[in-house]
């Protein structure tokens, strides 16, 4: 029976009738290989909407928790990268001089810019 289920899953996939979450749920239920759902997992983790109650009911708690954990790790790394991108270089700290005009803390993208914009600098 398990071979029939696997063939049926692949046939449904080829017909294009499986949503991302349904395909993941079938993969878990019938113990299919992970590469069969790799693209669907990426889309679920990267989509803007969180998993709905219907998605969670379909996939089950363990699978849904794994997807939610991956979404949290992705969001955390994106936020960390954004914070790093917005940091002003250490050379623009208090008392630093602008490399263009040699004035203290008045260069365009230096520490005064950071203070005015509420940005952080290291």
mmCIF file with all atom_site columns, C-alpha atoms in Angstrom:
data_model
loop_
_atom_site.group_PDB
_atom_site.id
_atom_site.type_symbol
_atom_site.label_atom_id
_atom_site.label_alt_id
_atom_site.label_comp_id
_atom_site.label_asym_id
_atom_site.label_entity_id
_atom_site.label_seq_id
_atom_site.pdbx_PDB_ins_code
_atom_site.Cartn_x
_atom_site.Cartn_y
_atom_site.Cartn_z
_atom_site.occupancy
_atom_site.B_iso_or_equiv
_atom_site.pdbx_formal_charge
_atom_site.auth_seq_id
_atom_site.auth_comp_id
_atom_site.auth_asym_id
_atom_site.auth_atom_id
_atom_site.pdbx_PDB_model_num
ATOM 1   C CA . UNK A 1 1   ? 0.000  0.000  0.000   1.00 0.00 ? 1   UNK A CA 1
ATOM 2   C CA . UNK A 1 2   ? 2.814  2.450  0.721   1.00 0.00 ? 2   UNK A CA 1
ATOM 3   C CA . UNK A 1 3   ? 4.137  2.143  -2.845  1.00 0.00 ? 3   UNK A CA 1
ATOM 4   C CA . UNK A 1 4   ? 0.668  2.971  -4.199  1.00 0.00 ? 4   UNK A CA 1
ATOM 5   C CA . UNK A 1 5   ? 0.526  6.054  -1.940  1.00 0.00 ? 5   UNK A CA 1
ATOM 6   C CA . UNK A 1 6   ? 3.907  7.238  -3.163  1.00 0.00 ? 6   UNK A CA 1
ATOM 7   C CA . UNK A 1 7   ? 2.952  6.807  -6.806  1.00 0.00 ? 7   UNK A CA 1
ATOM 8   C CA . UNK A 1 8   ? -0.311 8.666  -6.148  1.00 0.00 ? 8   UNK A CA 1
ATOM 9   C CA . UNK A 1 9   ? 1.587  11.546 -4.497  1.00 0.00 ? 9   UNK A CA 1
ATOM 10  C CA . UNK A 1 10  ? 3.907  11.865 -7.474  1.00 0.00 ? 10  UNK A CA 1
ATOM 11  C CA . UNK A 1 11  ? 0.926  11.755 -9.869  1.00 0.00 ? 11  UNK A CA 1
ATOM 12  C CA . UNK A 1 12  ? -0.858 14.526 -7.933  1.00 0.00 ? 12  UNK A CA 1
ATOM 13  C CA . UNK A 1 13  ? 2.327  16.570 -8.001  1.00 0.00 ? 13  UNK A CA 1
ATOM 14  C CA . UNK A 1 14  ? 2.728  16.180 -11.756 1.00 0.00 ? 14  UNK A CA 1
ATOM 15  C CA . UNK A 1 15  ? -0.901 17.197 -12.235 1.00 0.00 ? 15  UNK A CA 1
ATOM 16  C CA . UNK A 1 16  ? -0.121 20.412 -10.341 1.00 0.00 ? 16  UNK A CA 1
ATOM 17  C CA . UNK A 1 17  ? -2.962 19.905 -7.887  1.00 0.00 ? 17  UNK A CA 1
ATOM 18  C CA . UNK A 1 18  ? -0.950 20.101 -4.652  1.00 0.00 ? 18  UNK A CA 1
ATOM 19  C CA . UNK A 1 19  ? -0.468 23.258 -2.624  1.00 0.00 ? 19  UNK A CA 1
ATOM 20  C CA . UNK A 1 20  ? 2.897  23.715 -0.930  1.00 0.00 ? 20  UNK A CA 1
ATOM 21  C CA . UNK A 1 21  ? 1.610  22.759 2.512   1.00 0.00 ? 21  UNK A CA 1
ATOM 22  C CA . UNK A 1 22  ? -0.373 19.774 1.206   1.00 0.00 ? 22  UNK A CA 1
ATOM 23  C CA . UNK A 1 23  ? 2.712  18.457 -0.593  1.00 0.00 ? 23  UNK A CA 1
ATOM 24  C CA . UNK A 1 24  ? 4.799  18.785 2.584   1.00 0.00 ? 24  UNK A CA 1
ATOM 25  C CA . UNK A 1 25  ? 2.079  17.015 4.595   1.00 0.00 ? 25  UNK A CA 1
ATOM 26  C CA . UNK A 1 26  ? 1.956  14.150 2.077   1.00 0.00 ? 26  UNK A CA 1
ATOM 27  C CA . UNK A 1 27  ? 5.745  13.893 2.133   1.00 0.00 ? 27  UNK A CA 1
ATOM 28  C CA . UNK A 1 28  ? 5.747  13.520 5.913   1.00 0.00 ? 28  UNK A CA 1
ATOM 29  C CA . UNK A 1 29  ? 2.790  11.139 6.002   1.00 0.00 ? 29  UNK A CA 1
ATOM 30  C CA . UNK A 1 30  ? 4.146  8.804  3.318   1.00 0.00 ? 30  UNK A CA 1
ATOM 31  C CA . UNK A 1 31  ? 7.829  9.185  4.212   1.00 0.00 ? 31  UNK A CA 1
ATOM 32  C CA . UNK A 1 32  ? 8.913  10.501 0.833   1.00 0.00 ? 32  UNK A CA 1
ATOM 33  C CA . UNK A 1 33  ? 12.380 11.918 0.292   1.00 0.00 ? 33  UNK A CA 1
ATOM 34  C CA . UNK A 1 34  ? 12.985 15.507 1.374   1.00 0.00 ? 34  UNK A CA 1
ATOM 35  C CA . UNK A 1 35  ? 14.237 16.631 -2.028  1.00 0.00 ? 35  UNK A CA 1
ATOM 36  C CA . UNK A 1 36  ? 10.690 16.055 -3.332  1.00 0.00 ? 36  UNK A CA 1
ATOM 37  C CA . UNK A 1 37  ? 9.490  19.051 -1.265  1.00 0.00 ? 37  UNK A CA 1
ATOM 38  C CA . UNK A 1 38  ? 12.610 21.230 -1.099  1.00 0.00 ? 38  UNK A CA 1
ATOM 39  C CA . UNK A 1 39  ? 11.179 24.048 -3.240  1.00 0.00 ? 39  UNK A CA 1
ATOM 40  C CA . UNK A 1 40  ? 7.852  23.973 -1.408  1.00 0.00 ? 40  UNK A CA 1
ATOM 41  C CA . UNK A 1 41  ? 9.587  24.194 1.967   1.00 0.00 ? 41  UNK A CA 1
ATOM 42  C CA . UNK A 1 42  ? 11.605 27.198 0.778   1.00 0.00 ? 42  UNK A CA 1
ATOM 43  C CA . UNK A 1 43  ? 8.424  28.943 -0.382  1.00 0.00 ? 43  UNK A CA 1
ATOM 44  C CA . UNK A 1 44  ? 6.647  28.206 2.913   1.00 0.00 ? 44  UNK A CA 1
ATOM 45  C CA . UNK A 1 45  ? 9.549  29.534 4.960   1.00 0.00 ? 45  UNK A CA 1
ATOM 46  C CA . UNK A 1 46  ? 10.035 32.654 2.832   1.00 0.00 ? 46  UNK A CA 1
ATOM 47  C CA . UNK A 1 47  ? 6.418  33.692 2.224   1.00 0.00 ? 47  UNK A CA 1
ATOM 48  C CA . UNK A 1 48  ? 5.103  36.789 3.973   1.00 0.00 ? 48  UNK A CA 1
ATOM 49  C CA . UNK A 1 49  ? 2.052  35.110 5.493   1.00 0.00 ? 49  UNK A CA 1
ATOM 50  C CA . UNK A 1 50  ? 2.491  32.872 8.497   1.00 0.00 ? 50  UNK A CA 1
ATOM 51  C CA . UNK A 1 51  ? 0.959  29.403 8.550   1.00 0.00 ? 51  UNK A CA 1
ATOM 52  C CA . UNK A 1 52  ? -2.814 29.529 8.869   1.00 0.00 ? 52  UNK A CA 1
ATOM 53  C CA . UNK A 1 53  ? -4.863 27.334 11.190  1.00 0.00 ? 53  UNK A CA 1
ATOM 54  C CA . UNK A 1 54  ? -5.863 25.258 8.149   1.00 0.00 ? 54  UNK A CA 1
ATOM 55  C CA . UNK A 1 55  ? -2.188 24.842 7.183   1.00 0.00 ? 55  UNK A CA 1
ATOM 56  C CA . UNK A 1 56  ? -1.312 23.709 10.702  1.00 0.00 ? 56  UNK A CA 1
ATOM 57  C CA . UNK A 1 57  ? -4.223 21.259 10.787  1.00 0.00 ? 57  UNK A CA 1
ATOM 58  C CA . UNK A 1 58  ? -3.145 19.811 7.441   1.00 0.00 ? 58  UNK A CA 1
ATOM 59  C CA . UNK A 1 59  ? 0.581  19.536 8.169   1.00 0.00 ? 59  UNK A CA 1
ATOM 60  C CA . UNK A 1 60  ? 0.345  18.576 11.829  1.00 0.00 ? 60  UNK A CA 1
ATOM 61  C CA . UNK A 1 61  ? 1.912  20.213 14.853  1.00 0.00 ? 61  UNK A CA 1
ATOM 62  C CA . UNK A 1 62  ? 5.440  18.815 14.525  1.00 0.00 ? 62  UNK A CA 1
ATOM 63  C CA . UNK A 1 63  ? 5.821  19.762 10.862  1.00 0.00 ? 63  UNK A CA 1
ATOM 64  C CA . UNK A 1 64  ? 4.218  23.166 11.439  1.00 0.00 ? 64  UNK A CA 1
ATOM 65  C CA . UNK A 1 65  ? 6.527  23.832 14.389  1.00 0.00 ? 65  UNK A CA 1
ATOM 66  C CA . UNK A 1 66  ? 9.548  22.949 12.248  1.00 0.00 ? 66  UNK A CA 1
ATOM 67  C CA . UNK A 1 67  ? 8.416  25.337 9.508   1.00 0.00 ? 67  UNK A CA 1
ATOM 68  C CA . UNK A 1 68  ? 7.702  28.085 12.061  1.00 0.00 ? 68  UNK A CA 1
ATOM 69  C CA . UNK A 1 69  ? 11.156 27.588 13.603  1.00 0.00 ? 69  UNK A CA 1
ATOM 70  C CA . UNK A 1 70  ? 12.797 27.895 10.195  1.00 0.00 ? 70  UNK A CA 1
ATOM 71  C CA . UNK A 1 71  ? 10.793 31.081 9.538   1.00 0.00 ? 71  UNK A CA 1
ATOM 72  C CA . UNK A 1 72  ? 11.952 32.535 12.878  1.00 0.00 ? 72  UNK A CA 1
ATOM 73  C CA . UNK A 1 73  ? 15.602 31.726 12.143  1.00 0.00 ? 73  UNK A CA 1
ATOM 74  C CA . UNK A 1 74  ? 15.311 33.325 8.696   1.00 0.00 ? 74  UNK A CA 1
ATOM 75  C CA . UNK A 1 75  ? 13.652 36.442 10.107  1.00 0.00 ? 75  UNK A CA 1
ATOM 76  C CA . UNK A 1 76  ? 16.259 36.691 12.848  1.00 0.00 ? 76  UNK A CA 1
ATOM 77  C CA . UNK A 1 77  ? 19.122 36.470 10.360  1.00 0.00 ? 77  UNK A CA 1
ATOM 78  C CA . UNK A 1 78  ? 17.471 39.047 8.064   1.00 0.00 ? 78  UNK A CA 1
ATOM 79  C CA . UNK A 1 79  ? 16.973 41.458 10.971  1.00 0.00 ? 79  UNK A CA 1
ATOM 80  C CA . UNK A 1 80  ? 20.555 40.937 12.090  1.00 0.00 ? 80  UNK A CA 1
ATOM 81  C CA . UNK A 1 81  ? 21.808 41.641 8.569   1.00 0.00 ? 81  UNK A CA 1
ATOM 82  C CA . UNK A 1 82  ? 19.677 44.810 8.406   1.00 0.00 ? 82  UNK A CA 1
ATOM 83  C CA . UNK A 1 83  ? 21.031 46.030 11.742  1.00 0.00 ? 83  UNK A CA 1
ATOM 84  C CA . UNK A 1 84  ? 24.580 45.377 10.554  1.00 0.00 ? 84  UNK A CA 1
ATOM 85  C CA . UNK A 1 85  ? 23.907 47.185 7.271   1.00 0.00 ? 85  UNK A CA 1
ATOM 86  C CA . UNK A 1 86  ? 22.574 50.257 9.094   1.00 0.00 ? 86  UNK A CA 1
ATOM 87  C CA . UNK A 1 87  ? 25.475 50.545 11.542  1.00 0.00 ? 87  UNK A CA 1
ATOM 88  C CA . UNK A 1 88  ? 27.842 53.432 11.111  1.00 0.00 ? 88  UNK A CA 1
ATOM 89  C CA . UNK A 1 89  ? 31.506 52.395 10.977  1.00 0.00 ? 89  UNK A CA 1
ATOM 90  C CA . UNK A 1 90  ? 33.505 52.689 14.236  1.00 0.00 ? 90  UNK A CA 1
ATOM 91  C CA . UNK A 1 91  ? 35.648 55.433 12.737  1.00 0.00 ? 91  UNK A CA 1
ATOM 92  C CA . UNK A 1 92  ? 32.638 57.768 12.944  1.00 0.00 ? 92  UNK A CA 1
ATOM 93  C CA . UNK A 1 93  ? 32.451 57.654 16.742  1.00 0.00 ? 93  UNK A CA 1
ATOM 94  C CA . UNK A 1 94  ? 32.482 60.758 18.975  1.00 0.00 ? 94  UNK A CA 1
ATOM 95  C CA . UNK A 1 95  ? 35.393 63.041 18.242  1.00 0.00 ? 95  UNK A CA 1
ATOM 96  C CA . UNK A 1 96  ? 36.011 61.514 14.826  1.00 0.00 ? 96  UNK A CA 1
ATOM 97  C CA . UNK A 1 97  ? 36.877 63.751 11.937  1.00 0.00 ? 97  UNK A CA 1
ATOM 98  C CA . UNK A 1 98  ? 35.291 63.607 8.526   1.00 0.00 ? 98  UNK A CA 1
ATOM 99  C CA . UNK A 1 99  ? 37.623 62.101 5.941   1.00 0.00 ? 99  UNK A CA 1
ATOM 100 C CA . UNK A 1 100 ? 36.331 64.569 3.332   1.00 0.00 ? 100 UNK A CA 1
ATOM 101 C CA . UNK A 1 101 ? 36.216 67.900 5.190   1.00 0.00 ? 101 UNK A CA 1
ATOM 102 C CA . UNK A 1 102 ? 38.281 67.131 8.340   1.00 0.00 ? 102 UNK A CA 1
ATOM 103 C CA . UNK A 1 103 ? 35.630 68.678 10.615  1.00 0.00 ? 103 UNK A CA 1
ATOM 104 C CA . UNK A 1 104 ? 34.685 66.979 13.857  1.00 0.00 ? 104 UNK A CA 1
ATOM 105 C CA . UNK A 1 105 ? 31.462 64.922 13.643  1.00 0.00 ? 105 UNK A CA 1
ATOM 106 C CA . UNK A 1 106 ? 29.834 66.869 10.843  1.00 0.00 ? 106 UNK A CA 1
ATOM 107 C CA . UNK A 1 107 ? 30.355 64.708 7.773   1.00 0.00 ? 107 UNK A CA 1
ATOM 108 C CA . UNK A 1 108 ? 27.256 63.688 5.818   1.00 0.00 ? 108 UNK A CA 1
ATOM 109 C CA . UNK A 1 109 ? 27.134 59.984 6.716   1.00 0.00 ? 109 UNK A CA 1
ATOM 110 C CA . UNK A 1 110 ? 29.113 60.162 9.953   1.00 0.00 ? 110 UNK A CA 1
ATOM 111 C CA . UNK A 1 111 ? 28.063 60.116 13.584  1.00 0.00 ? 111 UNK A CA 1
ATOM 112 C CA . UNK A 1 112 ? 25.952 63.298 13.427  1.00 0.00 ? 112 UNK A CA 1
ATOM 113 C CA . UNK A 1 113 ? 23.949 61.731 10.612  1.00 0.00 ? 113 UNK A CA 1
ATOM 114 C CA . UNK A 1 114 ? 23.490 58.641 12.764  1.00 0.00 ? 114 UNK A CA 1
ATOM 115 C CA . UNK A 1 115 ? 22.359 60.660 15.763  1.00 0.00 ? 115 UNK A CA 1
ATOM 116 C CA . UNK A 1 116 ? 19.875 62.685 13.696  1.00 0.00 ? 116 UNK A CA 1
ATOM 117 C CA . UNK A 1 117 ? 18.402 59.524 12.137  1.00 0.00 ? 117 UNK A CA 1
ATOM 118 C CA . UNK A 1 118 ? 18.318 57.496 15.352  1.00 0.00 ? 118 UNK A CA 1
ATOM 119 C CA . UNK A 1 119 ? 20.726 54.921 13.929  1.00 0.00 ? 119 UNK A CA 1
ATOM 120 C CA . UNK A 1 120 ? 23.262 53.078 16.010  1.00 0.00 ? 120 UNK A CA 1
ATOM 121 C CA . UNK A 1 121 ? 26.965 52.994 15.510  1.00 0.00 ? 121 UNK A CA 1
ATOM 122 C CA . UNK A 1 122 ? 29.658 50.849 17.044  1.00 0.00 ? 122 UNK A CA 1
#
